[in-house]
mmCIF file of the N, C-alpha and C atoms, coordinates in Angstrom:
data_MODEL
# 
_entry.id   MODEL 
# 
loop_
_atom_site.group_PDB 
_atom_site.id 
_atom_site.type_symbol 
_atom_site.label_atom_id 
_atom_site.label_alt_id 
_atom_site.label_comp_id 
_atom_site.label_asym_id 
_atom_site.label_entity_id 
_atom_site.label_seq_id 
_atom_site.pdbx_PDB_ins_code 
_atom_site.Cartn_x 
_atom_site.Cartn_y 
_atom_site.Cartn_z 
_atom_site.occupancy 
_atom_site.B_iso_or_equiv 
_atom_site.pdbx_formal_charge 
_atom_site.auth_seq_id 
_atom_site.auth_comp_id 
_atom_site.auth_asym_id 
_atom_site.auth_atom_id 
_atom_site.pdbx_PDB_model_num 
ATOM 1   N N  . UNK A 1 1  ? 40.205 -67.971 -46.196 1.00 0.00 ? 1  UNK A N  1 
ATOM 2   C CA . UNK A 1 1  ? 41.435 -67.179 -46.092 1.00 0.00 ? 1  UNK A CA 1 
ATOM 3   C C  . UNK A 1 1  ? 42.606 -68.074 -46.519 1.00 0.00 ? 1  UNK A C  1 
ATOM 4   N N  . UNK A 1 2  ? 42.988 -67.753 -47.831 1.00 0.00 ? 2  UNK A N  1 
ATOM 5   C CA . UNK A 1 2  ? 43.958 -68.035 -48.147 1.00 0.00 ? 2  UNK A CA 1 
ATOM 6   C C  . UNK A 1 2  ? 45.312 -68.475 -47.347 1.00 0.00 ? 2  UNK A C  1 
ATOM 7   N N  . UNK A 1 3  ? 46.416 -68.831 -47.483 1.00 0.00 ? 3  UNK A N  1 
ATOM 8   C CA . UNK A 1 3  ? 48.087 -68.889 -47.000 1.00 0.00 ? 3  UNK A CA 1 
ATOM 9   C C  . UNK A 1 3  ? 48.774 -67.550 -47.254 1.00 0.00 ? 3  UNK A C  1 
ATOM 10  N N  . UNK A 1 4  ? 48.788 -67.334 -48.150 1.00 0.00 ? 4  UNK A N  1 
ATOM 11  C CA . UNK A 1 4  ? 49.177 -65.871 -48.665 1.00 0.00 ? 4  UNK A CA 1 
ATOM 12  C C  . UNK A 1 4  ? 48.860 -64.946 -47.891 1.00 0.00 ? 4  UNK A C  1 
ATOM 13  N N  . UNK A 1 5  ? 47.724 -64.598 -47.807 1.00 0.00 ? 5  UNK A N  1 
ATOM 14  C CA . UNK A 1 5  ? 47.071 -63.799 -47.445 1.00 0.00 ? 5  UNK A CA 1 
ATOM 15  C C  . UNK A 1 5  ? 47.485 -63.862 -45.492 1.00 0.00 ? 5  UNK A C  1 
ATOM 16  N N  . UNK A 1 6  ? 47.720 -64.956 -45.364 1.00 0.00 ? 6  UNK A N  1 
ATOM 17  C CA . UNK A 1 6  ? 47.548 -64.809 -43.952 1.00 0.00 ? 6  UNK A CA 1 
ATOM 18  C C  . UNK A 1 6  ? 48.833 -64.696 -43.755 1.00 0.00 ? 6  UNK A C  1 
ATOM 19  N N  . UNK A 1 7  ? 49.683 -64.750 -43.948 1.00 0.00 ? 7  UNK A N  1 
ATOM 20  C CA . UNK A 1 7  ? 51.226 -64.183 -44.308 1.00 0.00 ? 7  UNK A CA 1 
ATOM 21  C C  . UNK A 1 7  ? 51.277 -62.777 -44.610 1.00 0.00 ? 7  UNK A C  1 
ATOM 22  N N  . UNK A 1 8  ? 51.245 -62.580 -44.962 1.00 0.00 ? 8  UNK A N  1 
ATOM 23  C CA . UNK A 1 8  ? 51.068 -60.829 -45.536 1.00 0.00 ? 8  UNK A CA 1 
ATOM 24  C C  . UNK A 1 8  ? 50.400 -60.339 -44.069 1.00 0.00 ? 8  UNK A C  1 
ATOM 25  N N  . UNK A 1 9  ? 49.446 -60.633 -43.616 1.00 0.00 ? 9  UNK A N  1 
ATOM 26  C CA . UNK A 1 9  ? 48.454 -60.121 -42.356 1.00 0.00 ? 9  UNK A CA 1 
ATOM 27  C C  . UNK A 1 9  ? 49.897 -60.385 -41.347 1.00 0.00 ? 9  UNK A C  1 
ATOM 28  N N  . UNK A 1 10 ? 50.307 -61.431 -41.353 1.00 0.00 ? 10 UNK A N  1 
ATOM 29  C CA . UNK A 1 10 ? 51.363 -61.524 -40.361 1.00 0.00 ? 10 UNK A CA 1 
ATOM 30  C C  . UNK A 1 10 ? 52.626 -60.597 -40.286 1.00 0.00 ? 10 UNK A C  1 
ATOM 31  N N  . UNK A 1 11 ? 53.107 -60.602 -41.272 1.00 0.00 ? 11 UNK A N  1 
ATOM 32  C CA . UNK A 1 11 ? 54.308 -59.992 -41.592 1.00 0.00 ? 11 UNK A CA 1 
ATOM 33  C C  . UNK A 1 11 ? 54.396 -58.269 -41.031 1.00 0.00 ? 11 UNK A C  1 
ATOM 34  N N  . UNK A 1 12 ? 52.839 -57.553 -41.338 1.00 0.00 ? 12 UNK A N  1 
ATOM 35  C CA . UNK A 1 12 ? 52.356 -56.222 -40.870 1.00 0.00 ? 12 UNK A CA 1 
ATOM 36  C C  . UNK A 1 12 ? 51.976 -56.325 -39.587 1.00 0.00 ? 12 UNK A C  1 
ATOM 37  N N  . UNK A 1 13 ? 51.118 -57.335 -39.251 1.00 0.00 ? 13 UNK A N  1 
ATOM 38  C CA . UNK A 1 13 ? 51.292 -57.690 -37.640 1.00 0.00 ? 13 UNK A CA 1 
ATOM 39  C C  . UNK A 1 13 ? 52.486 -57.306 -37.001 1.00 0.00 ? 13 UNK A C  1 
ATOM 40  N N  . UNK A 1 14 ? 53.722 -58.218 -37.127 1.00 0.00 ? 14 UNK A N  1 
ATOM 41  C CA . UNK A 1 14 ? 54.538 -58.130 -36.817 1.00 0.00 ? 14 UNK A CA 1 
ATOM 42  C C  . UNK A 1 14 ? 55.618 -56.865 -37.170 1.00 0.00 ? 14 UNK A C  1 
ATOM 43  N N  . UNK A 1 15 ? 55.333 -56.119 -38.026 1.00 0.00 ? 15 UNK A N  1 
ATOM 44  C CA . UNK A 1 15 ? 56.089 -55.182 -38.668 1.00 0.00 ? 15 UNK A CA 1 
ATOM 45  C C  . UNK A 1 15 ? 55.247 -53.723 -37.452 1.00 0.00 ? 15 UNK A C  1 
ATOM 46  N N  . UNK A 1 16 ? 54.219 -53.928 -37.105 1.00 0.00 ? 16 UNK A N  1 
ATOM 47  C CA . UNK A 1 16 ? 53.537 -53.039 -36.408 1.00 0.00 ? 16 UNK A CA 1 
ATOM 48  C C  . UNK A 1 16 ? 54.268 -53.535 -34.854 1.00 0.00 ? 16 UNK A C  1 
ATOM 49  N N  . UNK A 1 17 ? 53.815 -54.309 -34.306 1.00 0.00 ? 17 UNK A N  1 
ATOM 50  C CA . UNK A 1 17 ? 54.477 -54.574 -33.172 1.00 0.00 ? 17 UNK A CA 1 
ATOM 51  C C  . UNK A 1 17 ? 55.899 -54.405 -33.134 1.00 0.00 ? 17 UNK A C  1 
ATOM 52  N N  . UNK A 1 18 ? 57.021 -54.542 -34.100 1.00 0.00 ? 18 UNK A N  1 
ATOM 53  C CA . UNK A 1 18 ? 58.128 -54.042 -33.868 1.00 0.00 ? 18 UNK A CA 1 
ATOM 54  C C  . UNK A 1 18 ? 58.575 -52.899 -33.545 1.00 0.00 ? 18 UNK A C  1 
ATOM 55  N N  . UNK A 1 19 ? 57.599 -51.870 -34.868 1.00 0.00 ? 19 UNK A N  1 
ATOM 56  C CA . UNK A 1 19 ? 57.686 -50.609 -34.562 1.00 0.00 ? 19 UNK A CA 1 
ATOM 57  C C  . UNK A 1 19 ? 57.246 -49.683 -33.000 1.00 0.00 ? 19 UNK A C  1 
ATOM 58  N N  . UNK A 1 20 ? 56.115 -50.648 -32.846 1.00 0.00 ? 20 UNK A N  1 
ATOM 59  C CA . UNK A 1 20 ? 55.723 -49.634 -31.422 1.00 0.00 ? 20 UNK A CA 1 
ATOM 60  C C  . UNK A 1 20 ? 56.558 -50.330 -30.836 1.00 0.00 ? 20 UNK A C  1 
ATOM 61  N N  . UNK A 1 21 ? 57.217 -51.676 -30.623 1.00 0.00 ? 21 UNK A N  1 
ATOM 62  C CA . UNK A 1 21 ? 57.716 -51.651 -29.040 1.00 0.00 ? 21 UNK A CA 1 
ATOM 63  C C  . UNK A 1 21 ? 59.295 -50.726 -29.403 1.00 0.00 ? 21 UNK A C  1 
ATOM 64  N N  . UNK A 1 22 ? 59.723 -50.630 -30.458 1.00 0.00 ? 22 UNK A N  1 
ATOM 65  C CA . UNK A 1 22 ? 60.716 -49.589 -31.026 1.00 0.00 ? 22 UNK A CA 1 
ATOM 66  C C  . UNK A 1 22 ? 60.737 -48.313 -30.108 1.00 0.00 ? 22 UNK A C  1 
ATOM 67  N N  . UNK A 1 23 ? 59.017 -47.785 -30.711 1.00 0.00 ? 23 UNK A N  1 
ATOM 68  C CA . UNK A 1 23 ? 58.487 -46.713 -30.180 1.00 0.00 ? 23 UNK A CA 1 
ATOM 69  C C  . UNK A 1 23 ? 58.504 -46.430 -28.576 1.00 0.00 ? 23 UNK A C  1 
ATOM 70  N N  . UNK A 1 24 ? 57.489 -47.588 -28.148 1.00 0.00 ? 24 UNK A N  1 
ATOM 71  C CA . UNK A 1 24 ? 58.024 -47.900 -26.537 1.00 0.00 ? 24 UNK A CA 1 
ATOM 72  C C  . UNK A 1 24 ? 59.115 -48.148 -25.812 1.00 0.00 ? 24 UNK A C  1 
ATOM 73  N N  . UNK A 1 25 ? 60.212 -48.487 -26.576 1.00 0.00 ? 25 UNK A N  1 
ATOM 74  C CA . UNK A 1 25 ? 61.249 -48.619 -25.753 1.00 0.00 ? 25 UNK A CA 1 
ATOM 75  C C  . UNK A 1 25 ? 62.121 -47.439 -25.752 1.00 0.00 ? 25 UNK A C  1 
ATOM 76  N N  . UNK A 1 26 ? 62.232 -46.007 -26.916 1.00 0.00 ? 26 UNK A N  1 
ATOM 77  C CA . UNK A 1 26 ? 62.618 -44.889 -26.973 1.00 0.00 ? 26 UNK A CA 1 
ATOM 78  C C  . UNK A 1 26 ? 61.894 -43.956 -25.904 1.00 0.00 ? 26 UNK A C  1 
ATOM 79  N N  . UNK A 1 27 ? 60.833 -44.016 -25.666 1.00 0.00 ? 27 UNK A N  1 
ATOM 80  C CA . UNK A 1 27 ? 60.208 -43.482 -24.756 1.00 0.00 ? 27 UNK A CA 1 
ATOM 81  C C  . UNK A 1 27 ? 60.792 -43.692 -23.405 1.00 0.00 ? 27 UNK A C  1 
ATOM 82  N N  . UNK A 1 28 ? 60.486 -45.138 -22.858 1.00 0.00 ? 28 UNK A N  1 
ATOM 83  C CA . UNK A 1 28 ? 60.897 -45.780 -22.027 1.00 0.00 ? 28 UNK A CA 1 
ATOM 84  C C  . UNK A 1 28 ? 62.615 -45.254 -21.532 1.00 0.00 ? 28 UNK A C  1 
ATOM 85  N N  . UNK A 1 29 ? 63.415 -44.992 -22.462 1.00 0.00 ? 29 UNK A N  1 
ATOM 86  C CA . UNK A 1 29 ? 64.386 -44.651 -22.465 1.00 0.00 ? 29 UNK A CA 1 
ATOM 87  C C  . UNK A 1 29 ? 64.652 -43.203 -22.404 1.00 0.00 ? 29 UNK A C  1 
ATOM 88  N N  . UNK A 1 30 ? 64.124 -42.470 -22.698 1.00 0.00 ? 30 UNK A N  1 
ATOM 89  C CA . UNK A 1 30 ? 64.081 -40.975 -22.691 1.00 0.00 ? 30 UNK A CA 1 
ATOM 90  C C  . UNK A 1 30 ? 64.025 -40.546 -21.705 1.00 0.00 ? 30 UNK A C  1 
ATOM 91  N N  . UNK A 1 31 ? 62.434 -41.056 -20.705 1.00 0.00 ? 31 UNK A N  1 
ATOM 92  C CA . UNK A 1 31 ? 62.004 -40.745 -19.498 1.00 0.00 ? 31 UNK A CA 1 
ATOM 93  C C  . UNK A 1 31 ? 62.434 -41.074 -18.512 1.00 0.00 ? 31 UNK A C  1 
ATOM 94  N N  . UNK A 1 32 ? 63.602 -42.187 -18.869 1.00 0.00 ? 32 UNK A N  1 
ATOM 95  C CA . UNK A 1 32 ? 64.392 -42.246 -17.574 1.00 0.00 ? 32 UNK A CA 1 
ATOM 96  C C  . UNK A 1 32 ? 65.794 -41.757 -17.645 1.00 0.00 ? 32 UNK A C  1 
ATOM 97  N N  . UNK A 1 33 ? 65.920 -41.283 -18.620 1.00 0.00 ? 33 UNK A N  1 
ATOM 98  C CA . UNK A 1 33 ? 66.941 -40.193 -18.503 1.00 0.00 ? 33 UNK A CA 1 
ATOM 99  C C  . UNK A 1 33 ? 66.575 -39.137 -18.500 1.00 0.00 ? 33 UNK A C  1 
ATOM 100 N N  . UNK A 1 34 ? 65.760 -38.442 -18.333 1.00 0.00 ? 34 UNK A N  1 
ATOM 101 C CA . UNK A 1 34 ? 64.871 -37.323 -18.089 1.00 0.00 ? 34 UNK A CA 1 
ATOM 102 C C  . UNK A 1 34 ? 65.071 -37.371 -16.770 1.00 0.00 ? 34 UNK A C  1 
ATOM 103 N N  . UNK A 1 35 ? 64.388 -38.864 -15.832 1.00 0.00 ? 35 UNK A N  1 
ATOM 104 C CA . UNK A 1 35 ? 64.099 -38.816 -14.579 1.00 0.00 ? 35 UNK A CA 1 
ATOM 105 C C  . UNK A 1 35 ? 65.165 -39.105 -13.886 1.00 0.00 ? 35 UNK A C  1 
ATOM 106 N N  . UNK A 1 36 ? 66.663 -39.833 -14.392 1.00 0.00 ? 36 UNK A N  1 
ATOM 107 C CA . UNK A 1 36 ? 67.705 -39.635 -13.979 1.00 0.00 ? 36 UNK A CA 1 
ATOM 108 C C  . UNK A 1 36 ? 68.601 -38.146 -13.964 1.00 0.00 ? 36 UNK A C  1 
ATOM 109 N N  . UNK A 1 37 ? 68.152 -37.062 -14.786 1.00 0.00 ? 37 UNK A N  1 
ATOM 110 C CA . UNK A 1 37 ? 68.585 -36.044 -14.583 1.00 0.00 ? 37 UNK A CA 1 
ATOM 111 C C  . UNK A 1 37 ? 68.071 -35.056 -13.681 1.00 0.00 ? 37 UNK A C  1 
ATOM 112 N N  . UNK A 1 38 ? 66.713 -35.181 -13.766 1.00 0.00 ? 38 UNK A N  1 
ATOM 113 C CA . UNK A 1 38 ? 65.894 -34.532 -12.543 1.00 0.00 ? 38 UNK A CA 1 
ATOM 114 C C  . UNK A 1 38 ? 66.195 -35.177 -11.513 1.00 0.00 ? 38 UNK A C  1 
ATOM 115 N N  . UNK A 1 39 ? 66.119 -35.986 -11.019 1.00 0.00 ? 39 UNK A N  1 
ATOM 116 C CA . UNK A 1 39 ? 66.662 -37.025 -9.454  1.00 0.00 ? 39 UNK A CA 1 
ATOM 117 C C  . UNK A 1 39 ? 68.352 -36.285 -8.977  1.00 0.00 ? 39 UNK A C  1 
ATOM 118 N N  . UNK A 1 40 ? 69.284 -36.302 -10.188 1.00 0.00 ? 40 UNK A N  1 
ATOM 119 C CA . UNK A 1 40 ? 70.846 -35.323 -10.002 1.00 0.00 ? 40 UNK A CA 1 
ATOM 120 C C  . UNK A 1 40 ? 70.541 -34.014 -9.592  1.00 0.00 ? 40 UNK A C  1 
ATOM 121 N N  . UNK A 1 41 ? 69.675 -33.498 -10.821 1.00 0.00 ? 41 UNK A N  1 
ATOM 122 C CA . UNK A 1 41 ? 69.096 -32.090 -9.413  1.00 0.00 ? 41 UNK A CA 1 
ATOM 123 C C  . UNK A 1 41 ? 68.904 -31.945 -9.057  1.00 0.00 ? 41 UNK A C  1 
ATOM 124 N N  . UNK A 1 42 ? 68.238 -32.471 -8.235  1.00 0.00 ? 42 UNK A N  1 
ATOM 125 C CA . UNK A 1 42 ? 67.449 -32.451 -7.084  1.00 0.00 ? 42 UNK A CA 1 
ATOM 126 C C  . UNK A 1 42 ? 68.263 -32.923 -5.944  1.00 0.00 ? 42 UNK A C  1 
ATOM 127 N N  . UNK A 1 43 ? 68.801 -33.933 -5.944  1.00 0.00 ? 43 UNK A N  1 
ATOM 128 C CA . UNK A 1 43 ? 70.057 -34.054 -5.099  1.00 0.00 ? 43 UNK A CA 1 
ATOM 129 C C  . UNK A 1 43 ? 70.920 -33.301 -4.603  1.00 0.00 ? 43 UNK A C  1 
ATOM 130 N N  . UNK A 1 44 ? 71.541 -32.605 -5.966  1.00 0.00 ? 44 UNK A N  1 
ATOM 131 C CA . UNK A 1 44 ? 72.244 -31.584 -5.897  1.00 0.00 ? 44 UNK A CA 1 
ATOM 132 C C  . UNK A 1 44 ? 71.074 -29.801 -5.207  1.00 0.00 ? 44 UNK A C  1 
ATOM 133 N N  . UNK A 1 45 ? 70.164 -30.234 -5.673  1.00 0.00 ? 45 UNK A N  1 
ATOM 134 C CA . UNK A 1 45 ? 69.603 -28.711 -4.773  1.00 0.00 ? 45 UNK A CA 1 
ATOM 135 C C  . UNK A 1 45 ? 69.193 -29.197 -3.385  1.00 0.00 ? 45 UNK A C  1 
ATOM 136 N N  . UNK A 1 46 ? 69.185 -30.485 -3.085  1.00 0.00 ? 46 UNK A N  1 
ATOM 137 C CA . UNK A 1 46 ? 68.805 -30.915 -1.702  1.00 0.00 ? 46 UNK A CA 1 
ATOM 138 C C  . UNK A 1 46 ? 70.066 -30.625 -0.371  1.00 0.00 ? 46 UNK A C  1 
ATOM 139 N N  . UNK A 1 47 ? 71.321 -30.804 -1.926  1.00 0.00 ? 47 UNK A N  1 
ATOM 140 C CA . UNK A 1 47 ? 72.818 -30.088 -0.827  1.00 0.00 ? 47 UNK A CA 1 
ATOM 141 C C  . UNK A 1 47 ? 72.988 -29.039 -0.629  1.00 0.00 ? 47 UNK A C  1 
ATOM 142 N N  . UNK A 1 48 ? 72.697 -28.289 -1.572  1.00 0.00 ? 48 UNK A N  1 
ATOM 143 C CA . UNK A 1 48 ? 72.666 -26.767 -1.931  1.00 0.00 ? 48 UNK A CA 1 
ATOM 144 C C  . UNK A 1 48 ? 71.936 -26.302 -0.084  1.00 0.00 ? 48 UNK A C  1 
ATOM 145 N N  . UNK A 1 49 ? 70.963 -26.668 -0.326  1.00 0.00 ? 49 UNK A N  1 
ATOM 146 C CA . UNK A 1 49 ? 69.717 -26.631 0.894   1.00 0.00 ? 49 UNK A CA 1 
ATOM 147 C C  . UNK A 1 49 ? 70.407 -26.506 2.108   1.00 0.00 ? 49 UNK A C  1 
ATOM 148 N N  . UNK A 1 50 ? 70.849 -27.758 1.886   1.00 0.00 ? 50 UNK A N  1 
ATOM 149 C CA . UNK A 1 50 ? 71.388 -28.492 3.318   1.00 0.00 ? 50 UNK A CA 1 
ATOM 150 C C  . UNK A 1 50 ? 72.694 -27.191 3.591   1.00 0.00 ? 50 UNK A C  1 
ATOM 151 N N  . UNK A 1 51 ? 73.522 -26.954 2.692   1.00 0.00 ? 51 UNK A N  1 
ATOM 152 C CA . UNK A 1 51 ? 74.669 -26.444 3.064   1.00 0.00 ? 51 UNK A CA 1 
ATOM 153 C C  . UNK A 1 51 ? 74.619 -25.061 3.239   1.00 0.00 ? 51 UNK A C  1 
ATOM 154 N N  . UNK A 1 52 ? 73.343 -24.249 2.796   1.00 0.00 ? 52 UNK A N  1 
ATOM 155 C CA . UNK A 1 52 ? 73.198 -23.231 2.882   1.00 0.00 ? 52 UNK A CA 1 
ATOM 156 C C  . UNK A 1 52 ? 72.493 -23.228 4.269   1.00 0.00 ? 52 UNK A C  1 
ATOM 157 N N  . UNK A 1 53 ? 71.523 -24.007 4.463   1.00 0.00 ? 53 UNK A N  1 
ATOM 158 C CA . UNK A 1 53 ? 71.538 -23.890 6.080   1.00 0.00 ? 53 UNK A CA 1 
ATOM 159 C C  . UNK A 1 53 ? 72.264 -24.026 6.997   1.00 0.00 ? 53 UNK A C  1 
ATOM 160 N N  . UNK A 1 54 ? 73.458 -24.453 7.134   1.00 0.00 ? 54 UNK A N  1 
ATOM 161 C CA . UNK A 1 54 ? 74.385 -24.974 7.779   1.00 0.00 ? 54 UNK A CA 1 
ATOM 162 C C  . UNK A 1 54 ? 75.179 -23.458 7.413   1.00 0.00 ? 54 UNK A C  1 
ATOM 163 N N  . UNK A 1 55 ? 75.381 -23.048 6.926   1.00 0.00 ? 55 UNK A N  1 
ATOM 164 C CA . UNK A 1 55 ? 76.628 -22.111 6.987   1.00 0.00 ? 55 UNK A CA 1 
ATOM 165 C C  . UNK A 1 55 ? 75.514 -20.410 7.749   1.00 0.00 ? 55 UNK A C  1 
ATOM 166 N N  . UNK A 1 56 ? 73.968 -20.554 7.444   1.00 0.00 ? 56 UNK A N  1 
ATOM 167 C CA . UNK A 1 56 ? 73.093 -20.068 7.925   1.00 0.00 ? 56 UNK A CA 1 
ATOM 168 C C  . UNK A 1 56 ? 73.699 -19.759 9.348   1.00 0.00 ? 56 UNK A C  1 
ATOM 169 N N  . UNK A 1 57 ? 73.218 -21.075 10.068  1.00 0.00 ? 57 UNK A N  1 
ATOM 170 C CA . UNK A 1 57 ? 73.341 -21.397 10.990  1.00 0.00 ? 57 UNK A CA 1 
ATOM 171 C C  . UNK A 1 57 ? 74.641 -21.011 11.980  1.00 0.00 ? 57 UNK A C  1 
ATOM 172 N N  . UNK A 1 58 ? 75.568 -21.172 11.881  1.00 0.00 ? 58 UNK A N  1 
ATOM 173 C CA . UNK A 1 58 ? 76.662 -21.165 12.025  1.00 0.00 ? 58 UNK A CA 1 
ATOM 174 C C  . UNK A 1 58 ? 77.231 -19.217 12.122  1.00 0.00 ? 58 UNK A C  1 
ATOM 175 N N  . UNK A 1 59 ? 76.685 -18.622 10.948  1.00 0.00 ? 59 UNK A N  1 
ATOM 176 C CA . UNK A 1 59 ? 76.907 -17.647 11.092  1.00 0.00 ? 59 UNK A CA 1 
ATOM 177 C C  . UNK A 1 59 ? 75.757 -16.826 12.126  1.00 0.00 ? 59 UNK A C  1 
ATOM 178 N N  . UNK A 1 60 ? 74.666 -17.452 12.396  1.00 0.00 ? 60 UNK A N  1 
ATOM 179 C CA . UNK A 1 60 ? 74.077 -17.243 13.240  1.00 0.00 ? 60 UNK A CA 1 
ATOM 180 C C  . UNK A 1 60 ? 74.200 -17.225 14.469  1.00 0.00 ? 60 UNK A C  1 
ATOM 181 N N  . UNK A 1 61 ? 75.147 -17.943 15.226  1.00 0.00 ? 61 UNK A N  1 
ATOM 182 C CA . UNK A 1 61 ? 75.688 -18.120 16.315  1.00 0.00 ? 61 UNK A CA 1 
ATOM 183 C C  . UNK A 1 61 ? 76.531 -17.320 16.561  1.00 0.00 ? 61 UNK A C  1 
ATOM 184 N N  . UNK A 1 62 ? 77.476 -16.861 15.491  1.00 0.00 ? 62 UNK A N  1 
ATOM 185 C CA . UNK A 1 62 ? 78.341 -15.756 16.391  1.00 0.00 ? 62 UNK A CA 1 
ATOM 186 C C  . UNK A 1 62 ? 77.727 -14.461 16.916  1.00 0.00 ? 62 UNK A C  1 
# 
């Protein structure tokens, strides 16, 4: 095996590994803004919850 040759093997090596961790890190990034937006709703429907029982409640007593 040539110098050349093992250069060239490298260069696509490395041209491949750039691309996926590219790939992996868009992902990586997506899904946690995905999972940061689902976590806000959910928050937000966990108040929803909360406050609708509470006013439930409340009107329940009189």
């Amino acid at each position: 095996m040539n110098l050349r040759l093992l250069i060239i093997l490298l260069v696509i090596l490395a041209t491949f590994l750039s691309v996926g961790g590219a790939f992996l890190w868009g992902v990586f990034t997506g899904v946690r803004a995905v999972l940061g937006v689902l976590f806000r709703m959910g928050l937000l429907l966990i108040l929803l919850v909360i406050v609708f029982a509470f006013f439930l409640a409340r009107s329940g007593n009189r």
